[in-house]
mmCIF file of C-alpha atoms in Angstrom:
data_model
loop_
_atom_site.group_PDB
_atom_site.id
_atom_site.type_symbol
_atom_site.label_atom_id
_atom_site.label_comp_id
_atom_site.label_asym_id
_atom_site.label_seq_id
_atom_site.Cartn_x
_atom_site.Cartn_y
_atom_site.Cartn_z
ATOM 1 C CA MET B 1399 103.779 93.110 152.570
ATOM 2 C CA ARG B 1400 103.088 89.387 152.671
ATOM 3 C CA SER B 1401 101.451 89.039 149.240
ATOM 4 C CA CYS B 1402 103.532 87.103 146.723
ATOM 5 C CA VAL B 1403 103.658 84.777 143.727
ATOM 6 C CA ILE B 1404 103.972 81.146 144.794
ATOM 7 C CA LYS B 1405 103.664 77.671 143.329
ATOM 8 C CA ILE B 1406 100.180 76.212 143.646
ATOM 9 C CA HIS B 1407 101.481 73.118 145.432
ATOM 10 C CA ASN B 1408 102.958 75.422 148.123
ATOM 11 C CA LEU B 1409 99.608 76.973 149.052
ATOM 12 C CA PRO B 1410 98.850 76.621 152.771
ATOM 13 C CA GLU B 1411 96.456 73.863 153.765
ATOM 14 C CA THR B 1412 93.394 75.432 155.339
ATOM 15 C CA ASN B 1413 90.151 74.158 156.856
ATOM 16 C CA GLU B 1414 88.382 77.524 156.810
ATOM 17 C CA PRO B 1415 85.488 78.191 154.430
ATOM 18 C CA VAL B 1416 86.728 78.888 150.926
ATOM 19 C CA HIS B 1417 84.854 80.454 148.005
ATOM 20 C CA HIS B 1418 85.875 79.761 144.421
ATOM 21 C CA ILE B 1419 85.097 81.593 141.201
ATOM 22 C CA THR B 1420 85.439 79.332 138.193
ATOM 23 C CA VAL B 1421 85.182 79.828 134.448
ATOM 24 C CA LYS B 1422 82.130 77.589 134.097
ATOM 25 C CA PRO B 1423 78.858 78.975 135.582
ATOM 26 C CA ILE B 1424 77.639 75.661 137.010
ATOM 27 C CA GLY B 1425 74.548 77.092 138.736
ATOM 28 C CA LEU B 1426 73.380 78.788 135.543
ATOM 29 C CA LEU B 1427 73.921 75.626 133.494
ATOM 30 C CA ILE B 1428 71.922 73.531 135.963
ATOM 31 C CA GLY B 1429 69.180 76.185 135.829
ATOM 32 C CA ILE B 1430 69.104 75.886 132.029
ATOM 33 C CA ILE B 1431 68.722 72.102 132.314
ATOM 34 C CA ILE B 1432 65.815 72.566 134.739
ATOM 35 C CA LEU B 1433 64.238 75.131 132.396
ATOM 36 C CA GLY B 1434 64.573 72.654 129.527
ATOM 37 C CA LEU B 1435 62.852 69.974 131.617
ATOM 38 C CA VAL B 1436 60.040 72.402 132.459
ATOM 39 C CA PHE B 1437 59.599 73.148 128.745
ATOM 40 C CA ILE B 1438 59.384 69.433 127.934
ATOM 41 C CA ILE B 1439 57.003 68.533 130.769
ATOM 42 C CA ARG B 1440 54.800 71.622 130.974
ATOM 43 C CA TYR B 1441 54.705 72.841 127.350
ATOM 44 C CA PRO B 1442 54.616 69.941 124.895
ATOM 45 C CA TYR B 1443 54.911 72.302 121.910
ATOM 46 C CA PHE B 1444 58.330 73.422 123.243
ATOM 47 C CA VAL B 1445 59.819 69.907 123.344
ATOM 48 C CA ALA B 1446 62.442 70.744 120.703
ATOM 49 C CA ALA B 1447 63.477 73.938 122.529
ATOM 50 C CA GLY B 1448 63.612 72.127 125.868
ATOM 51 C CA PHE B 1449 65.652 69.287 124.425
ATOM 52 C CA SER B 1450 68.036 71.785 122.799
ATOM 53 C CA LEU B 1451 68.538 73.636 126.087
ATOM 54 C CA ILE B 1452 69.222 70.392 127.937
ATOM 55 C CA MET B 1453 71.710 69.183 125.319
ATOM 56 C CA LEU B 1454 73.568 72.511 125.196
ATOM 57 C CA ALA B 1455 73.847 72.831 128.974
ATOM 58 C CA THR B 1456 74.833 69.161 129.397
ATOM 59 C CA PHE B 1457 77.541 69.561 126.771
ATOM 60 C CA ALA B 1458 78.877 72.653 128.550
ATOM 61 C CA LEU B 1459 78.843 70.879 131.934
ATOM 62 C CA LEU B 1460 80.456 67.641 130.813
ATOM 63 C CA VAL B 1461 82.744 68.507 127.891
ATOM 64 C CA MET B 1462 83.847 72.142 128.183
ATOM 65 C CA PRO B 1463 86.962 72.695 130.319
ATOM 66 C CA ASP B 1464 86.727 74.436 133.680
ATOM 67 C CA ARG B 1465 89.320 76.010 135.926
ATOM 68 C CA THR B 1466 89.424 78.116 139.055
ATOM 69 C CA LEU B 1467 90.009 81.836 138.489
ATOM 70 C CA ILE B 1468 89.984 83.164 142.061
ATOM 71 C CA THR B 1469 89.865 81.583 145.513
ATOM 72 C CA PHE B 1470 88.796 83.587 148.585
ATOM 73 C CA THR B 1471 89.664 82.726 152.203
ATOM 74 C CA LYS B 1472 89.387 84.723 155.439
ATOM 75 C CA GLU B 1473 93.058 85.764 155.273
ATOM 76 C CA TYR B 1474 93.822 86.142 151.554
ATOM 77 C CA MET B 1475 92.699 85.660 147.973
ATOM 78 C CA ILE B 1476 94.467 83.660 145.298
ATOM 79 C CA LEU B 1477 94.544 84.722 141.644
ATOM 80 C CA TYR B 1478 95.247 81.966 139.114
ATOM 81 C CA ASN B 1479 96.034 84.363 136.261
ATOM 82 C CA LEU B 1480 99.700 83.665 135.567
ATOM 83 C CA THR B 1481 100.893 82.232 132.262
ATOM 84 C CA ASP B 1482 102.703 79.572 134.296
ATOM 85 C CA ARG B 1483 99.725 77.416 135.328
ATOM 86 C CA THR B 1484 101.729 75.945 138.235
ATOM 87 C CA SER B 1485 101.979 79.358 139.959
ATOM 88 C CA CYS B 1486 99.458 81.752 141.470
ATOM 89 C CA THR B 1487 99.344 85.143 143.178
ATOM 90 C CA MET B 1488 98.437 85.139 146.869
ATOM 91 C CA ILE B 1489 97.137 88.538 148.043
ATOM 92 C CA TYR B 1490 96.498 89.157 151.736
ATOM 93 C CA TRP B 1491 93.524 91.393 152.539
ATOM 94 C CA GLU B 1492 95.630 93.902 154.497
ATOM 95 C CA ASP B 1493 97.886 94.419 151.433
ATOM 96 C CA ILE B 1494 95.011 95.735 149.286
ATOM 97 C CA VAL B 1495 94.800 99.513 148.931
ATOM 98 C CA ASN B 1496 91.769 99.340 146.641
ATOM 99 C CA TRP B 1497 90.166 97.252 143.928
ATOM 100 C CA GLN B 1498 88.207 98.133 140.826
ATOM 101 C CA TYR B 1499 86.044 96.255 138.347
ATOM 102 C CA GLU B 1500 86.691 97.567 134.843
ATOM 103 C CA ARG B 1501 84.353 96.861 131.953
ATOM 104 C CA HIS B 1502 85.978 96.592 128.533
ATOM 105 C CA MET B 1503 84.687 95.671 125.064
ATOM 106 C CA ARG B 1504 86.677 92.431 124.889
ATOM 107 C CA ASN B 1505 86.618 91.267 128.506
ATOM 108 C CA ASP B 1506 86.180 92.663 132.005
ATOM 109 C CA GLN B 1507 89.049 92.985 134.456
ATOM 110 C CA LEU B 1508 89.482 93.041 138.194
ATOM 111 C CA VAL B 1509 92.294 95.435 139.140
ATOM 112 C CA VAL B 1510 93.736 95.087 142.643
ATOM 113 C CA ASN B 1511 96.139 97.837 143.771
ATOM 114 C CA LEU B 1512 98.569 96.814 146.509
ATOM 115 C CA VAL B 1513 100.403 98.748 149.235
ATOM 116 C CA ASN B 1514 103.773 98.402 147.466
ATOM 117 C CA GLY B 1515 102.416 100.316 144.443
ATOM 118 C CA THR B 1516 101.933 97.322 142.164
ATOM 119 C CA SER B 1517 98.671 96.213 140.602
ATOM 120 C CA GLU B 1518 97.318 92.759 139.848
ATOM 121 C CA PHE B 1519 94.969 92.246 136.908
ATOM 122 C CA MET B 1520 92.515 89.371 136.484
ATOM 123 C CA ASP B 1521 90.117 88.705 133.604
ATOM 124 C CA VAL B 1522 86.704 88.053 135.139
ATOM 125 C CA TYR B 1523 83.223 87.468 133.787
ATOM 126 C CA SER B 1524 80.863 88.835 136.429
ATOM 127 C CA LYS B 1525 81.197 91.746 138.827
ATOM 128 C CA ARG B 1526 78.488 90.342 141.060
ATOM 129 C CA SER B 1527 80.410 87.176 141.894
ATOM 130 C CA VAL B 1528 83.686 89.005 142.562
ATOM 131 C CA ALA B 1529 82.299 92.080 144.354
ATOM 132 C CA ARG B 1530 80.330 90.016 146.865
ATOM 133 C CA TYR B 1531 83.451 88.388 148.279
ATOM 134 C CA LEU B 1532 85.685 91.453 147.996
ATOM 135 C CA GLU B 1533 83.141 93.506 149.961
ATOM 136 C CA GLN B 1534 82.947 90.713 152.526
ATOM 137 C CA TYR B 1535 86.711 90.385 153.066
ATOM 138 C CA ALA B 1536 88.016 93.847 152.024
ATOM 139 C CA PRO B 1537 85.102 96.155 152.851
ATOM 140 C CA GLY B 1538 85.148 99.759 151.688
ATOM 141 C CA LYS B 1539 88.101 99.323 149.333
ATOM 142 C CA GLU B 1540 86.215 99.437 146.040
ATOM 143 C CA LYS B 1541 87.336 102.211 143.710
ATOM 144 C CA HIS B 1542 84.466 103.038 141.375
ATOM 145 C CA GLN B 1543 85.203 103.415 137.684
ATOM 146 C CA ILE B 1544 84.440 106.820 136.251
ATOM 147 C CA GLY B 1545 82.372 106.396 133.090
ATOM 148 C CA VAL B 1546 81.933 108.638 130.064
ATOM 149 C CA GLY B 1547 80.259 111.892 131.019
ATOM 150 C CA GLN B 1548 81.000 111.514 134.737
ATOM 151 C CA GLY B 1549 83.553 113.247 136.897
#
């Protein structure tokens, strides 16, 4: 098994396409700004609502902190979930037995089970963003959660 915990500055340099999942939903915030502009331009009676949307989204974009949660490459994924912010978990695709997206009341979690019997847990905010890349790089390894009344 090649997966391991390493220091972030020791990550391999790569030129291959990389996908990142961050805390801040930048696309959604830009969409809210555009919606606010549409309200101001198209519906003059919604100027206050449009201005409020623009101010809220601009504040979130410029002031709120952002950090990378997960990075996907063709060979591995990197989880930045350790309490030591200088370290990360590098998981190679061939080391994954299965993965599961678990919904909880407080926050959702991505659970990745590895060939050595260990599991990695990552707090995530959207199954859609995570599942798309996991299905692309680790196809057929999703373990579906059994809900209440099923199974």
